[in-house]
């Protein structure tokens, strides 16, 4: 599910779209607003006179998606955006915002929509840090999520068997034991804590390190490098020093994983790297350099999505007593709770693409080089596809949500993420009936265009 994060940089006036990865802040003097009645609505200006015609029709006013209220709760505005135009040119974001379910699906299938967006990320690096960037961006260019078919297919096939649901299911027992162990250490009855720090982050880290084959002694460095790589890829690095640290972390992570691959060639173990090496594709369908580069993607993606999925699901259930009671009565519905979170308030709000050539979408002409924001957070609430789309229904069936993407770029780690998230949610609901949240209205979210991530989730166990 990894996507390239544009970095917000103020610009006085919007310019035409390009493949740049930056997202400018609103122009000075611009007036933020939304349609009346949306979560972030604004009243008409005093003394304004409604235009003739259908006076009841709301006027859509674009909002900057990284403004604090949009970070806190974007959904009212995204619903309004989809209703206004499911394919909308945004001068504010220098991009096409695609928010309708059918339109997003078209983009996910259309070869005219390219996932190759390493160059925009490079463009966001401050000039002073460019000298450190060449090798780091060479690594990113080997990430399958930044490649189009047929290159993407060739890279992905190396991991296809290892990520299949039947292969991941082998880790169910370990995951359940790890969940109980983490909760036994942190979730002591009557204790105040932060569920993000106590459970949602360490549990996926434990499972993924075991699956990838990271020795426990190496874990602190491994996860430090991952955190810094996340700053780069998700766009939270802003200062030159932060970019330098992130670029160096990516290089260090590749060096470490290259060494681990060499060790597993000499001494195979029960882990992902050993399994892929046994299958014999490394050195044939992909080079060893490509394999190690893709492992850096796996390392980065292994924890972030699952951590946010666990926390967001716990938040969803504990702010909806009916849904929580249903899962408590039948813990098997934890799977449904995780799926509804992926649809309604998942770890990913959108992904970014570029038009590889001119093409038509919903009557609009997108030009080669235009940036395209696939707003899955809006598509997953499209009433044309999901009945009563704003309702959190742990028994929902029917249309496929886009929480893990679709098609060629469907998240390869989805089965593992689901396994860990369901284990965590089921165990919390079953074994910790007294868990309560602090005031949900005081929660803070990371300022990311792409990810939906809490900074903390204060609870009482």
Coordinates of C-alpha atoms in Angstrom, one line a residue, residues 212-445:
X212 CA 11.3 -11.4 7.4
X213 CA 13.9 -13.1 9.6
X214 CA 15.4 -10.1 11.5
X215 CA 17.4 -11.3 14.5
X216 CA 16.3 -9.8 17.7
X217 CA 19.7 -8.2 18.3
X218 CA 19.3 -6.2 15.1
X219 CA 15.7 -5.1 15.7
X220 CA 16.5 -1.6 17.2
X221 CA 18.6 -0.5 14.2
X222 CA 16.2 -2.1 11.8
X223 CA 13.1 -0.3 13.1
X224 CA 15.0 3.0 13.5
X225 CA 15.9 2.9 9.7
X226 CA 12.3 2.1 8.9
X227 CA 11.0 5.1 10.8
X228 CA 13.4 7.4 9.0
X229 CA 12.5 5.9 5.6
X230 CA 8.8 6.5 6.4
X231 CA 9.6 10.2 7.0
X232 CA 11.0 10.3 3.4
X233 CA 8.3 8.3 1.6
X234 CA 5.3 9.6 3.5
X235 CA 6.4 13.2 3.2
X236 CA 6.9 14.1 6.8
X237 CA 10.6 15.0 6.3
X238 CA 10.7 18.8 5.9
X239 CA 14.1 20.1 7.0
X240 CA 17.3 19.4 5.1
X241 CA 18.7 17.5 8.1
X242 CA 15.6 15.3 8.2
X243 CA 16.0 14.5 4.5
X244 CA 19.6 13.7 5.0
X245 CA 18.8 11.3 7.9
X246 CA 16.1 9.6 5.8
X247 CA 18.2 9.2 2.8
X248 CA 21.1 7.7 4.8
X249 CA 18.6 5.4 6.6
X250 CA 17.4 4.0 3.3
X251 CA 21.0 3.3 2.3
X252 CA 21.8 1.7 5.7
X253 CA 18.7 -0.4 5.4
X254 CA 19.7 -1.7 2.0
X255 CA 23.3 -2.5 3.2
X256 CA 21.9 -4.4 6.2
X257 CA 19.4 -6.4 4.1
X258 CA 22.1 -7.2 1.5
X259 CA 24.1 -8.7 4.3
X260 CA 21.2 -10.6 5.6
X261 CA 20.5 -12.1 2.2
X262 CA 24.1 -13.3 2.0
X263 CA 23.7 -14.9 5.4
X264 CA 20.5 -16.7 4.4
X265 CA 22.2 -18.0 1.3
X266 CA 24.8 -19.6 3.5
X267 CA 22.5 -20.6 6.3
X268 CA 18.8 -20.8 5.3
X269 CA 16.1 -20.4 7.9
X270 CA 12.3 -20.4 8.2
X271 CA 11.7 -16.9 6.9
X272 CA 10.7 -14.9 3.9
X273 CA 14.2 -14.3 2.5
X274 CA 15.1 -18.0 2.7
X275 CA 11.8 -19.0 1.1
X276 CA 12.3 -16.7 -1.9
X277 CA 15.9 -17.8 -2.3
X278 CA 14.9 -21.4 -2.3
X279 CA 12.4 -20.8 -5.2
X280 CA 15.4 -19.9 -7.4
X281 CA 14.1 -16.7 -9.0
X282 CA 16.7 -14.4 -7.5
X283 CA 19.5 -14.3 -10.1
X284 CA 17.1 -15.4 -12.9
X285 CA 13.9 -13.3 -13.1
X286 CA 15.3 -10.6 -10.9
X287 CA 18.8 -9.5 -10.0
X288 CA 20.1 -9.7 -6.4
X289 CA 20.2 -5.9 -6.4
X290 CA 16.5 -5.8 -7.4
X291 CA 15.7 -8.3 -4.7
X292 CA 17.4 -6.4 -1.9
X293 CA 15.8 -3.2 -3.1
X294 CA 12.4 -4.7 -2.9
X295 CA 13.1 -6.0 0.6
X296 CA 13.6 -2.4 1.7
X297 CA 10.1 -1.8 0.5
X298 CA 8.8 -4.8 2.4
X299 CA 10.7 -3.6 5.5
X300 CA 9.1 -0.2 5.3
X301 CA 5.6 -1.3 4.5
X302 CA 5.5 -4.1 7.0
X303 CA 4.5 -2.2 10.1
X304 CA 3.0 1.2 9.2
X305 CA -0.3 0.1 7.5
X306 CA -1.0 -2.6 10.1
X307 CA -0.3 -0.4 13.1
X308 CA -2.8 2.2 11.8
X309 CA -5.3 -0.4 10.9
X310 CA -5.3 -1.8 14.5
X311 CA -5.6 1.6 16.1
X312 CA -8.3 2.8 13.7
X313 CA -10.4 -0.3 14.2
X314 CA -10.2 -0.1 18.0
X315 CA -11.3 3.6 17.7
X316 CA -14.2 2.7 15.4
X317 CA -15.5 0.0 17.7
X318 CA -15.2 2.0 20.9
X319 CA -17.0 4.9 19.5
X320 CA -19.9 2.7 18.2
X321 CA -21.3 0.7 21.1
X322 CA -23.6 -1.4 18.9
X323 CA -20.7 -2.6 16.7
X324 CA -18.5 -3.3 19.8
X325 CA -21.3 -5.4 21.4
X326 CA -21.7 -7.4 18.2
X327 CA -18.0 -8.3 18.0
X328 CA -18.0 -9.0 21.8
X329 CA -20.9 -11.4 21.3
X330 CA -19.3 -13.1 18.2
X331 CA -15.5 -12.5 18.1
X332 CA -15.5 -13.8 14.5
X333 CA -16.9 -10.5 13.5
X334 CA -13.5 -8.9 14.3
X335 CA -12.8 -9.7 10.6
X336 CA -15.8 -7.7 9.6
X337 CA -14.7 -4.8 11.8
X338 CA -11.3 -4.7 10.2
X339 CA -12.8 -4.7 6.7
X340 CA -15.2 -1.9 7.6
X341 CA -12.3 0.1 9.0
X342 CA -10.4 -0.4 5.8
X343 CA -13.4 0.9 3.9
X344 CA -14.6 3.7 6.2
X345 CA -11.5 5.1 8.0
X346 CA -8.6 3.0 6.8
X347 CA -4.8 3.6 7.0
X348 CA -4.7 5.0 3.5
X349 CA -6.7 8.0 2.2
X350 CA -5.3 8.1 -1.3
X351 CA -2.6 7.1 -3.6
X352 CA -0.8 9.2 -6.2
X353 CA -0.3 8.5 -9.9
X354 CA 0.8 10.3 -13.0
X355 CA -0.8 10.4 -16.5
X356 CA 1.6 8.5 -18.8
X357 CA -0.2 9.9 -21.8
X358 CA -3.3 11.9 -22.6
X359 CA -6.6 10.1 -21.9
X360 CA -10.3 10.8 -21.2
X361 CA -11.9 10.1 -17.8
X362 CA -15.5 10.9 -17.1
X363 CA -15.6 13.5 -19.9
X364 CA -12.4 15.2 -18.8
X365 CA -9.1 15.2 -20.7
X366 CA -6.1 14.4 -18.5
X367 CA -2.8 15.3 -20.1
X368 CA 0.5 13.5 -20.0
X369 CA 2.4 14.5 -16.9
X370 CA -0.6 15.5 -14.9
X371 CA -0.7 14.3 -11.3
X372 CA -3.7 12.2 -10.3
X373 CA -4.8 11.7 -6.7
X374 CA -6.8 8.5 -6.4
X375 CA -8.9 9.4 -3.3
X376 CA -9.9 6.0 -2.1
X377 CA -11.2 7.4 1.1
X378 CA -14.0 9.1 -0.9
X379 CA -14.5 6.1 -3.3
X380 CA -15.0 3.8 -0.4
X381 CA -18.0 5.9 0.7
X382 CA -19.6 6.2 -2.7
X383 CA -23.3 5.6 -2.3
X384 CA -23.5 4.3 -5.8
X385 CA -21.5 1.4 -4.7
X386 CA -22.1 1.0 -1.0
X387 CA -25.6 1.1 0.5
X388 CA -25.8 3.5 3.5
X389 CA -22.0 4.2 3.1
X390 CA -21.5 6.2 6.2
X391 CA -22.6 3.3 8.5
X392 CA -20.0 1.1 10.2
X393 CA -21.5 -2.4 9.6
X394 CA -19.4 -5.3 10.8
X395 CA -21.7 -7.7 8.8
X396 CA -21.5 -5.7 5.5
X397 CA -21.2 -7.8 2.3
X398 CA -21.2 -6.9 -1.3
X399 CA -18.9 -4.5 -3.2
X400 CA -15.2 -4.7 -2.7
X401 CA -13.6 -1.8 -0.9
X402 CA -10.4 -0.2 -2.1
X403 CA -8.6 -0.1 1.3
X404 CA -5.8 -2.2 -0.1
X405 CA -6.0 -1.0 -3.6
X406 CA -7.0 -3.1 -6.6
X407 CA -5.6 -4.9 -9.6
X408 CA -1.9 -5.1 -10.3
X409 CA -1.1 -2.8 -7.4
X410 CA -3.3 -4.5 -4.8
X411 CA -1.3 -4.5 -1.6
X412 CA 0.9 -7.6 -1.6
X413 CA 1.0 -7.7 2.2
X414 CA -2.8 -7.6 2.6
X415 CA -3.1 -11.1 4.0
X416 CA -0.4 -10.5 6.6
X417 CA -1.9 -7.1 7.6
X418 CA -5.3 -8.7 8.0
X419 CA -4.0 -11.6 10.1
X420 CA -2.2 -9.3 12.6
X421 CA -5.0 -6.7 12.8
X422 CA -7.8 -9.3 13.3
X423 CA -5.7 -11.1 16.0
X424 CA -5.2 -7.8 17.9
X425 CA -8.8 -6.6 17.6
X426 CA -10.3 -10.0 18.5
X427 CA -8.0 -10.4 21.6
X428 CA -8.6 -6.8 22.8
X429 CA -12.4 -7.1 22.5
X430 CA -12.5 -10.6 24.1
X431 CA -10.0 -10.3 26.9
X432 CA -10.2 -6.6 27.7
X433 CA -13.9 -5.8 28.2
X434 CA -13.1 -2.8 30.5
X435 CA -11.0 -1.0 27.9
X436 CA -12.2 2.6 27.5
X437 CA -11.0 5.5 25.4
X438 CA -10.0 8.9 26.6
X439 CA -12.1 11.7 25.0
X440 CA -12.1 10.8 21.3
X441 CA -12.7 14.5 20.4
X442 CA -9.1 15.3 21.6
X443 CA -7.4 12.8 19.4
X444 CA -4.7 14.1 17.0
X445 CA -3.9 12.8 13.5

